[in-house]
Structures are given as structure tokens and as C-alpha cells.
CSV table of C-alpha atoms in Angstrom, one decimal:
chain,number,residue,atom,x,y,z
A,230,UNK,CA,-81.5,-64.4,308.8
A,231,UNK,CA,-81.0,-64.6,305.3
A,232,UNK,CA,-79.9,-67.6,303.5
A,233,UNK,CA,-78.1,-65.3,300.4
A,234,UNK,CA,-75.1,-67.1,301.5
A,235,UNK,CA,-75.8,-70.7,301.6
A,236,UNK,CA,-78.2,-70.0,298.3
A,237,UNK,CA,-76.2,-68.2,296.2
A,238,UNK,CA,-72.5,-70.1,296.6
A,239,UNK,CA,-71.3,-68.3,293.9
A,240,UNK,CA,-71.7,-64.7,294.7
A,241,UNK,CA,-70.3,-65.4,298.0
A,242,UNK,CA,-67.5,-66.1,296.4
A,243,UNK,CA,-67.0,-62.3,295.0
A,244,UNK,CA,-67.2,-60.9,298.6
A,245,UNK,CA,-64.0,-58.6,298.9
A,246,UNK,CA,-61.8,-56.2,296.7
A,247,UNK,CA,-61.7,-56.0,293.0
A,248,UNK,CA,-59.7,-54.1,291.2
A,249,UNK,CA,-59.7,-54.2,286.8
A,250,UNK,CA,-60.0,-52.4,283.9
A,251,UNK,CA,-62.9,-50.9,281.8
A,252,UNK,CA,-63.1,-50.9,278.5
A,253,UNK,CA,-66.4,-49.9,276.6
A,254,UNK,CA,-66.3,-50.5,272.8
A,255,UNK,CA,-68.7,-50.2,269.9
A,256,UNK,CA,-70.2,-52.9,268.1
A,257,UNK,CA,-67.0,-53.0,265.7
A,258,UNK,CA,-64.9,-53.5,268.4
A,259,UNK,CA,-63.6,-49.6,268.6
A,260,UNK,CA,-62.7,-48.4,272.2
A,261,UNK,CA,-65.3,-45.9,273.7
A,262,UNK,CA,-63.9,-45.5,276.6
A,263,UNK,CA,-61.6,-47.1,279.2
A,264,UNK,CA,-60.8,-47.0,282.6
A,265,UNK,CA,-59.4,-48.1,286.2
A,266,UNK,CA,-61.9,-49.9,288.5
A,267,UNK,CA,-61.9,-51.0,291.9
A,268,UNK,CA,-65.3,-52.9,293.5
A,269,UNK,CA,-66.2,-53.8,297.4
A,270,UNK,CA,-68.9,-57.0,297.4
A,271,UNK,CA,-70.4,-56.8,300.9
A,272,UNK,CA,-72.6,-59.0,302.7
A,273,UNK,CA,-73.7,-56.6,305.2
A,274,UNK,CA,-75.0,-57.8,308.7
A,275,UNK,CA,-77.7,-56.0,310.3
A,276,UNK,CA,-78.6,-54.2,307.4
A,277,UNK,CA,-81.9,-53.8,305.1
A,278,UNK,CA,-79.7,-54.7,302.4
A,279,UNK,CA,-78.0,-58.8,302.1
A,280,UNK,CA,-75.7,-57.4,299.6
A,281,UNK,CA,-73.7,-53.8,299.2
A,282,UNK,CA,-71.5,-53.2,296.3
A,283,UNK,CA,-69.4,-49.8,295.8
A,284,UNK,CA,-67.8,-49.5,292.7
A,285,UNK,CA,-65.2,-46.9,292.1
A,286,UNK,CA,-63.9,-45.7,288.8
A,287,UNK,CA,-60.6,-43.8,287.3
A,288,UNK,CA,-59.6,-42.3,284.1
A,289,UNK,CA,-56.3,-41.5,282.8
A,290,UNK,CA,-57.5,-37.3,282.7
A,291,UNK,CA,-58.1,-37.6,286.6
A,292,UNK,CA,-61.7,-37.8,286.3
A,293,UNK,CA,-63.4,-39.9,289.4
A,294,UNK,CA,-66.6,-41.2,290.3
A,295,UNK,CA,-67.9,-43.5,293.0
A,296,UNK,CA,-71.4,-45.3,293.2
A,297,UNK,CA,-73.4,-47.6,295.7
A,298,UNK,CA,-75.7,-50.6,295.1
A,299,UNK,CA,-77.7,-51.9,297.8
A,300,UNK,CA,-79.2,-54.9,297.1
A,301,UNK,CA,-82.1,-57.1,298.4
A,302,UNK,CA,-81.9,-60.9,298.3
A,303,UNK,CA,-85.5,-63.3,297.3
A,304,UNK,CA,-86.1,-66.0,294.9
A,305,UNK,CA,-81.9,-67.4,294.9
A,306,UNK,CA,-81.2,-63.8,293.5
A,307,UNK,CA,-80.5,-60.3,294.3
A,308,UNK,CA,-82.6,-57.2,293.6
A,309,UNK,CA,-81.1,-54.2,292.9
A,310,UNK,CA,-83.6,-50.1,292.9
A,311,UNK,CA,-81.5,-47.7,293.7
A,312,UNK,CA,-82.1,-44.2,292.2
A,313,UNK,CA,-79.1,-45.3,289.1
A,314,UNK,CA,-80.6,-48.6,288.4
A,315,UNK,CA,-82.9,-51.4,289.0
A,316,UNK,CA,-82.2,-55.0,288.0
A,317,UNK,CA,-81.4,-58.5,289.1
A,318,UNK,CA,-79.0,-61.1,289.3
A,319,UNK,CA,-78.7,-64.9,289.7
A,320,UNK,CA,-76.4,-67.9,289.2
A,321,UNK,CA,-76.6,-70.2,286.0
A,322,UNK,CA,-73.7,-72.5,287.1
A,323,UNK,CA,-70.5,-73.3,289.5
A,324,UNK,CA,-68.6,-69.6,288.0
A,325,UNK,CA,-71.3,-67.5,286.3
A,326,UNK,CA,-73.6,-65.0,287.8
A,327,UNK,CA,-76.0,-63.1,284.8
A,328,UNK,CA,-76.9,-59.7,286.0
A,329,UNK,CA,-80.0,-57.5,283.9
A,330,UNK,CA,-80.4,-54.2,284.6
A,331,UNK,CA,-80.8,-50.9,283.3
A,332,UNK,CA,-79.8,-47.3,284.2
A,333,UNK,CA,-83.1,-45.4,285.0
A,334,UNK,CA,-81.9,-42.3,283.3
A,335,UNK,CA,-81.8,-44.1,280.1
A,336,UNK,CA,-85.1,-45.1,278.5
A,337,UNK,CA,-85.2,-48.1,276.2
A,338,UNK,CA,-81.6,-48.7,277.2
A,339,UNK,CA,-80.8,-52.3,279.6
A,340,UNK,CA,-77.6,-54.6,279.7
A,341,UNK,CA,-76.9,-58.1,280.2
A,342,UNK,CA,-73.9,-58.8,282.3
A,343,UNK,CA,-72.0,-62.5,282.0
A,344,UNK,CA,-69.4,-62.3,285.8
A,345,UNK,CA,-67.1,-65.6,285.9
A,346,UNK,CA,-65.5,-66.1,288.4
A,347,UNK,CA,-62.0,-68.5,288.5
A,348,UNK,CA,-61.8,-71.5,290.2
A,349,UNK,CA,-59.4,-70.1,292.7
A,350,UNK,CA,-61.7,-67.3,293.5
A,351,UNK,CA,-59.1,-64.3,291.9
A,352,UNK,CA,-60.0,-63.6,288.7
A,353,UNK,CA,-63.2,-62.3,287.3
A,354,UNK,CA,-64.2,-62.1,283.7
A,355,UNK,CA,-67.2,-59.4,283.2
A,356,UNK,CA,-69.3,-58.8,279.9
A,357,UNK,CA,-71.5,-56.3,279.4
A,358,UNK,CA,-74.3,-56.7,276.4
A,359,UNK,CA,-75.7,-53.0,275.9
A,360,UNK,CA,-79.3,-52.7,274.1
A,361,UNK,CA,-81.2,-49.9,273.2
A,362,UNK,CA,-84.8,-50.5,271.7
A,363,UNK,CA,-83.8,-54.3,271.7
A,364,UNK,CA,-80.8,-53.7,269.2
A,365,UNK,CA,-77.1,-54.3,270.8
A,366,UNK,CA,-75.3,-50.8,270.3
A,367,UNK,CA,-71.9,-51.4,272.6
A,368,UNK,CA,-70.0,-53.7,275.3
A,369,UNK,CA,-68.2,-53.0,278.2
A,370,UNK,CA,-65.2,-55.9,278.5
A,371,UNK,CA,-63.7,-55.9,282.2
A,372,UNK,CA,-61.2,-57.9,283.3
A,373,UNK,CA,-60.2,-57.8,287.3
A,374,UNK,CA,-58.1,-59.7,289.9
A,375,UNK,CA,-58.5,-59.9,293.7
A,376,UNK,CA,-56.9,-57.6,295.8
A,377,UNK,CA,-54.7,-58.9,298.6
């Protein structure tokens, strides 16, 4: 039985339904890109995987998309290899999980993501830190709420 739970307080705490918004800018702050967002965290039980995320996205021109990361759970953090990405995550304090990964399609390219969590458990914060060749190009600023 895995101990993901009792070792990683924090990221228990994102277990359910997010929903938020997007919004990718450059490094002088000009919008990329923005869109709709809503995120399952799942600790699955009799599954290879201790922790499941699906993330769903919308934009305004009706575009969708939808994608799945399994994740396995050693060393107090999780491991994600799926054929998108591969990277990890772990906690730092009592409300912030760092996540680095990077897209396998892009070469040279990772991120580092900041996720705070509120105190009551219904707001997150997200920042995403994009490099390419070790040089910060863009963000990604999302801001989502529980859903009931």
C-alpha cells in the first residue's frame, strides 16, 4: 500500500476538481495565449499509478483538448513518463508543491511549476517558469478554484 498519502500531506490536499484559467505570456508580460481549464487529481486505488491527473482545456474559438498523467509515487514525490512528458514533483512546505518537467516533443525545452494551495484547500495559485537552452523564454500564470 502506498504511503503517497500520509507522505505527501499536501498533494492530498489537491485531490478533486479544478477548474481556472490559462494564461501564457512572454517574458514582457504580453499574453500568448489564454484559456479555460478544468483538472481531476486522483489517487487511484488498485492501480499501477498512486496519482492520475486529467487536465482539460478550452479556448474562446471552440478549440478542445484533453490529456492524462499517470504518475508513480517514490522518494516523498511523484514521477511522471508518459509519452507528453516526464518529470517530478515534491513538496517544499505546508502550501507549495514544485513540479519539473518537460514536454518530450520539445528538446532543450523544461518548466518549473510553483502550485499553492490555500489554507482552506480552494484556491490554487500555479506558475509556470519556461526555459529553453537554460534561458527563461515565457510563463504560464493559472489561477483556479475548487469545484463544488
Amino acid at each position: 500500500m502506498s504511503s503517497i498519502r500520509e507522505e505527501m500531506p499536501v498533494l492530498a490536499h489537491h485531490e478533486g476538481d479544478w477548474k481556472g484559467t490559462y494564461i501564457l505570456v512572454d517574458t514582457q508580460g504580453k499574453i500568448l495565449d489564454q484559456h479555460q481549464s478544468h483538472l481531476t487529481c486522483e489517487f487511484p486505488v488498485d492501480s499501477p499509478y498512486s496519482y492520475y491527473q486529467t487536465n482539460r482545456y478550452n479556448w474562446a474559438d471552440g478549440r478542445k483538448e484533453e490529456h492524462k498523467f499517470p504518475a508513480t509515487y517514490r522518494d516523498k514525490a511523484i514521477w511522471f513518463d508518459t509519452e507528453r512528458i516526464a518529470g517530478k514533483a515534491w513538496e517544499v512546505d505546508d502550501h507549495t508543491i514544485i513540479l519539473w518537467f518537460s514536454y518530450k516533443g520539445m528538446p532543450g525545452t523544461y518548466l518549473y511549476e510553483m502550485i499553492q494551495i490555500s489554507p482552506c484547500n480552494n484556491y490554487r495559485a500555479r506558475t509556470w517558469q519556461w526555459f529553453k537552452d537554460n534561458r527563461i523564454f515565457q510563463r504560464t500564470l493559472i489561477q483556479e478554484e475548487r469545484m463544488r
